[in-house]
Coordinates of C-alpha atoms in Angstrom, one line a residue:
M743 CA 0.0 0.0 0.0
Y744 CA 1.4 3.3 -1.1
D745 CA 0.3 6.7 0.1
V746 CA 0.9 8.2 -3.4
A747 CA 1.4 6.5 -6.8
I748 CA 2.5 8.8 -9.6
I749 CA 2.0 7.6 -13.2
G750 CA 4.5 9.3 -15.5
G751 CA 8.1 10.3 -15.0
G752 CA 8.4 13.7 -16.8
P753 CA 9.0 17.0 -15.0
A754 CA 5.5 17.0 -13.4
G755 CA 5.8 13.4 -12.1
L756 CA 9.3 13.8 -10.8
T757 CA 8.5 17.0 -9.0
A758 CA 5.4 15.4 -7.5
G759 CA 7.7 12.6 -6.4
I760 CA 10.2 15.0 -4.8
Y761 CA 7.5 16.8 -2.8
A762 CA 5.7 13.6 -1.8
A763 CA 8.8 11.7 -0.8
R764 CA 10.2 14.7 1.1
A765 CA 6.9 14.8 3.0
K766 CA 7.6 11.2 4.2
L767 CA 4.7 9.8 2.2
K768 CA 5.3 6.3 0.9
S769 CA 5.6 7.1 -2.8
L770 CA 5.9 5.1 -6.1
L771 CA 6.5 6.6 -9.6
I772 CA 5.8 4.4 -12.6
E773 CA 7.2 5.4 -15.9
R774 CA 6.9 3.3 -19.1
G775 CA 10.0 4.6 -20.8
M776 CA 12.9 6.6 -19.7
T777 CA 12.3 9.3 -17.0
G778 CA 12.2 12.9 -18.1
G779 CA 9.4 12.8 -20.6
L780 CA 9.5 15.0 -23.7
A781 CA 11.9 17.4 -21.8
A782 CA 14.5 14.7 -21.8
T783 CA 14.4 14.7 -25.6
T784 CA 15.0 18.5 -25.8
E785 CA 18.7 19.1 -26.6
F786 CA 18.9 22.4 -24.8
I787 CA 16.6 24.3 -22.5
E788 CA 17.3 28.1 -22.2
N789 CA 14.2 29.3 -20.4
Y790 CA 14.2 27.2 -17.2
P791 CA 14.9 29.6 -14.3
G792 CA 18.1 29.2 -12.4
F793 CA 20.4 28.2 -15.3
S794 CA 21.7 31.5 -16.8
E795 CA 23.6 29.6 -19.6
G796 CA 20.8 27.1 -20.2
I797 CA 20.9 23.4 -19.5
G798 CA 20.5 20.3 -21.6
G799 CA 17.1 18.6 -21.3
P800 CA 18.6 15.2 -20.4
E801 CA 20.8 16.7 -17.7
L802 CA 18.0 18.7 -16.1
M803 CA 15.8 15.6 -16.0
N804 CA 18.6 13.4 -14.6
R805 CA 19.1 16.0 -11.8
M806 CA 15.4 15.9 -11.0
E807 CA 15.4 12.1 -10.9
A808 CA 18.5 12.1 -8.6
Q809 CA 16.8 14.6 -6.3
A810 CA 13.7 12.5 -6.1
R811 CA 15.6 9.3 -5.4
R812 CA 17.5 11.1 -2.6
F813 CA 14.3 11.7 -0.8
G814 CA 13.3 8.1 -1.1
L815 CA 11.0 8.0 -4.1
E816 CA 10.7 4.5 -5.6
I817 CA 10.8 4.5 -9.4
L818 CA 9.6 1.6 -11.5
N819 CA 10.0 1.2 -15.2
S820 CA 6.8 -0.4 -16.4
N821 CA 3.6 0.3 -18.4
V822 CA 0.4 1.0 -16.5
E823 CA -2.3 -1.0 -18.2
A824 CA -5.2 -0.2 -16.0
L825 CA -6.3 2.0 -13.1
K826 CA -9.4 1.5 -11.1
K827 CA -10.8 2.7 -7.8
E828 CA -12.0 0.3 -5.1
N829 CA -13.7 1.9 -2.1
L830 CA -11.2 4.7 -1.1
N831 CA -8.1 3.1 -2.7
F832 CA -6.8 2.8 -6.2
I833 CA -5.6 -0.3 -7.9
I834 CA -2.8 0.2 -10.5
K835 CA -2.2 -2.8 -12.8
T836 CA 1.1 -2.9 -14.6
E837 CA 2.6 -5.4 -17.1
D838 CA 3.9 -7.5 -14.2
T839 CA 2.0 -6.8 -11.0
E840 CA -0.6 -4.7 -9.2
F841 CA -0.1 -1.9 -6.7
T842 CA -2.5 -0.3 -4.3
A843 CA -2.4 3.4 -3.4
R844 CA -4.5 5.8 -1.4
T845 CA -4.0 8.6 -3.9
V846 CA -2.8 8.8 -7.5
I847 CA -1.2 11.6 -9.5
V848 CA -1.5 11.2 -13.2
A849 CA 1.3 12.9 -15.0
T850 CA 1.3 11.0 -18.3
G851 CA 1.9 14.1 -20.5
A852 CA 0.8 14.7 -24.1
Q853 CA 2.4 13.7 -27.4
P854 CA 2.7 16.0 -30.4
Q855 CA 0.9 14.6 -33.3
R856 CA 3.4 13.6 -36.0
L857 CA 3.4 14.2 -39.7
N858 CA 4.7 10.7 -40.2
V859 CA 6.8 11.7 -43.2
R860 CA 10.3 10.7 -44.3
G861 CA 13.0 12.7 -42.4
E862 CA 10.8 13.7 -39.4
E863 CA 12.2 11.2 -37.0
T864 CA 15.7 11.4 -38.5
F865 CA 16.0 15.2 -37.9
H866 CA 14.1 15.4 -34.6
G867 CA 16.2 17.7 -32.5
R868 CA 18.3 18.6 -35.5
G869 CA 15.9 21.1 -37.1
V870 CA 12.6 19.4 -36.5
S871 CA 10.8 20.7 -33.4
Y872 CA 7.4 20.7 -31.8
C873 CA 8.1 23.6 -29.5
A874 CA 8.9 27.1 -30.8
T875 CA 9.1 28.5 -27.3
C876 CA 11.8 25.9 -26.5
D877 CA 13.8 26.0 -29.7
G878 CA 13.0 29.2 -31.6
A879 CA 16.1 31.1 -30.4
F880 CA 18.4 28.6 -32.2
F881 CA 17.1 29.9 -35.6
K882 CA 18.2 33.5 -35.4
D883 CA 18.5 34.9 -38.9
K884 CA 17.3 31.6 -40.4
H885 CA 14.4 30.5 -42.6
V886 CA 11.9 28.1 -41.0
A887 CA 8.7 26.4 -41.8
V888 CA 5.7 26.0 -39.6
V889 CA 3.2 23.2 -40.5
G890 CA -0.4 23.7 -39.4
G891 CA -3.2 26.3 -39.5
G892 CA -4.7 26.5 -36.0
D893 CA -4.1 28.9 -33.2
A894 CA -1.0 27.1 -31.9
A895 CA 0.7 27.0 -35.3
V896 CA 0.0 30.7 -36.2
E897 CA 0.9 32.0 -32.7
E898 CA 4.1 30.0 -32.7
A899 CA 4.9 31.3 -36.2
M900 CA 4.6 34.9 -34.9
F901 CA 6.8 34.0 -32.0
L902 CA 9.4 32.6 -34.4
T903 CA 9.6 36.0 -36.2
K904 CA 11.4 37.3 -33.2
F905 CA 14.4 35.2 -34.4
A906 CA 13.9 33.9 -37.9
T907 CA 14.1 36.3 -40.9
R908 CA 11.5 34.3 -42.8
V909 CA 8.7 32.0 -41.5
F910 CA 6.6 30.0 -44.0
I911 CA 3.3 28.7 -42.7
I912 CA 2.4 25.6 -44.7
H913 CA -1.3 24.7 -44.6
R914 CA -3.3 22.1 -46.4
R915 CA -6.3 24.3 -46.8
G916 CA -6.8 27.7 -48.4
E917 CA -7.7 29.4 -45.1
L918 CA -6.5 29.2 -41.6
R919 CA -8.4 27.5 -38.7
A920 CA -6.9 30.0 -36.2
T921 CA -9.1 32.7 -34.6
K922 CA -9.6 35.8 -36.7
I923 CA -7.6 38.2 -34.5
V924 CA -4.6 35.7 -34.6
Q925 CA -4.9 35.5 -38.4
E926 CA -5.0 39.3 -38.8
R927 CA -1.8 39.7 -36.7
A928 CA 0.0 37.0 -38.8
R929 CA -1.1 38.6 -42.1
Q930 CA 0.3 41.9 -40.9
N931 CA 3.7 40.4 -40.0
P932 CA 6.1 41.1 -42.9
R933 CA 8.3 38.1 -42.0
I934 CA 5.5 35.5 -42.4
E935 CA 4.6 34.0 -45.8
F936 CA 1.7 31.6 -46.4
I937 CA 1.9 28.5 -48.5
W938 CA -1.7 27.4 -49.1
H939 CA -3.2 24.0 -50.2
S940 CA 0.1 22.3 -49.5
V941 CA 1.4 19.4 -47.4
V942 CA 4.9 18.3 -46.4
E943 CA 5.9 15.1 -48.1
E944 CA 9.5 14.9 -46.9
I945 CA 11.9 16.7 -44.6
T946 CA 15.4 16.8 -46.2
G947 CA 18.9 17.5 -45.0
N948 CA 22.3 16.0 -44.2
E949 CA 23.4 16.4 -40.6
I950 CA 20.7 19.0 -40.1
V951 CA 17.5 20.1 -41.9
T952 CA 18.1 21.9 -45.2
G953 CA 14.6 21.9 -46.6
V954 CA 11.2 20.4 -47.1
R955 CA 9.5 18.8 -50.1
I956 CA 5.9 20.1 -50.4
K957 CA 3.0 19.0 -52.5
D958 CA 0.1 21.1 -53.8
V959 CA -3.0 19.1 -52.9
R960 CA -4.9 20.5 -55.8
T961 CA -2.5 19.8 -58.6
G962 CA -0.2 17.1 -57.1
Q963 CA 2.8 19.2 -58.1
T964 CA 5.8 19.0 -55.8
S965 CA 8.5 21.6 -55.0
E966 CA 11.4 22.1 -52.7
L967 CA 11.5 24.8 -50.1
P968 CA 14.9 25.6 -48.5
V969 CA 14.5 26.0 -44.7
N970 CA 16.7 25.5 -41.7
G971 CA 14.0 24.3 -39.4
V972 CA 10.6 22.7 -39.4
F973 CA 8.1 23.3 -36.5
I974 CA 5.1 21.0 -36.5
Y975 CA 1.8 22.1 -35.0
I976 CA -0.9 19.7 -36.1
G977 CA -2.1 19.1 -32.6
Y978 CA -1.3 17.2 -29.4
S979 CA -2.8 14.0 -28.1
P980 CA -3.1 13.8 -24.3
N981 CA -2.1 10.4 -22.8
S982 CA -5.3 10.2 -20.7
S983 CA -6.8 6.9 -21.9
I984 CA -6.2 5.1 -18.6
V985 CA -8.4 7.5 -16.7
K986 CA -11.1 8.2 -19.2
E987 CA -13.6 6.1 -17.2
L988 CA -12.7 7.8 -13.9
V989 CA -12.5 11.5 -14.5
K990 CA -14.0 14.3 -16.6
L991 CA -12.1 15.2 -19.7
D992 CA -12.5 18.1 -22.1
E993 CA -13.5 17.6 -25.7
R994 CA -9.9 16.9 -26.7
G995 CA -9.2 14.4 -24.0
Y996 CA -7.3 16.6 -21.5
I997 CA -8.0 16.0 -17.9
L998 CA -10.1 18.7 -16.1
T999 CA -8.8 19.8 -12.7
D1000 CA -9.2 22.6 -10.3
A1001 CA -6.4 24.9 -9.1
N1002 CA -5.3 22.2 -6.7
M1003 CA -4.9 19.6 -9.5
Q1004 CA -7.9 17.7 -8.1
T1005 CA -9.9 15.8 -10.8
S1006 CA -13.5 14.9 -10.6
C1007 CA -12.5 11.7 -8.9
P1008 CA -11.6 12.2 -5.2
G1009 CA -8.0 11.3 -4.4
L1010 CA -7.0 11.3 -8.1
F1011 CA -4.9 14.3 -9.2
A1012 CA -3.5 15.3 -12.5
A1013 CA -0.4 17.4 -13.3
G1014 CA 1.5 18.6 -16.3
D1015 CA 0.7 18.4 -20.0
V1016 CA -2.1 15.8 -19.6
R1017 CA -4.4 18.3 -17.9
Q1018 CA -6.3 21.2 -19.6
K1019 CA -4.1 24.3 -19.4
S1020 CA -3.0 27.2 -21.5
L1021 CA 0.8 26.8 -21.4
R1022 CA 2.8 23.5 -21.6
Q1023 CA 6.3 24.1 -20.5
V1024 CA 8.8 22.4 -18.0
V1025 CA 8.3 25.3 -15.6
T1026 CA 4.5 24.9 -15.5
A1027 CA 4.8 21.1 -15.3
V1028 CA 6.9 21.3 -12.2
A1029 CA 4.5 23.7 -10.6
D1030 CA 1.6 21.4 -11.3
G1031 CA 3.6 18.5 -9.8
A1032 CA 4.3 20.3 -6.6
I1033 CA 0.7 21.4 -6.2
A1034 CA -0.6 17.9 -6.9
A1035 CA 1.7 16.3 -4.3
V1036 CA 0.8 18.9 -1.6
S1037 CA -2.9 18.4 -2.4
A1038 CA -2.5 14.7 -2.2
E1039 CA -0.9 15.1 1.3
K1040 CA -3.8 17.2 2.4
Y1041 CA -6.3 14.7 1.1
L1042 CA -4.6 11.9 3.0
E1043 CA -4.7 13.9 6.2
Q1044 CA -8.5 14.6 5.8
N1045 CA -9.2 10.9 4.9
R1046 CA -7.2 9.0 7.5

């Protein structure tokens, strides 16, 4: 029997583990892959407070894990296959065994939807990115492409104009899905150019990205566009399937919580990118994790 079980070992989960273990709660973190989440795949993080010269994503996550282990957090590498509530406790079924916990913090994150084109995986971290806020500064005075037509794609394209001299928005339709005010701002930005009715067929390069091959969906004609970076914004998919029968989700599948990270299921908390929120960054994930752990501790005190 654990006081707190944390599902997911990214920044939110590790921070929840630090706070829970430090509070002397018997705590278990279950991560299906390597700890660190998407942050561990980010080559360099420049906007995390306290590191004036920046820090590598893997190093930051390794430090968080070491800190959590120092306070006594148990970490298990396994896939959670099912989560259910029985009376006041939760049963967590993994590939190999079952665990019981009095509270659960879900920190399973969200995955960027992929284009699934040739070169995308090859150049991930070497010109292909899913986060302009994280990586935009690396493309100062460069040309970049943004794939997508929703609010996130257009807003991130405008953000990229702070660094890149030219930003191409590639969209498969002839009009954007972004809100009108966002569209207007983008159209007024002299550094943004729109490529309509087009899809990316391949991301090209050698050691780093040098261009994209795009196809006009109306004519089938292909062309090459030289760019130094490709930012993909065709949506995110929250990893919330294990709790879809337990908690309320929004229309996109993100977990709904209050300010204390409490879900609609008592004793079940959510933190990080898997919950509905306006900004998904390492710094907001660690804040969520801290709040969730403290809220879990208070819940345990009230339900002894």
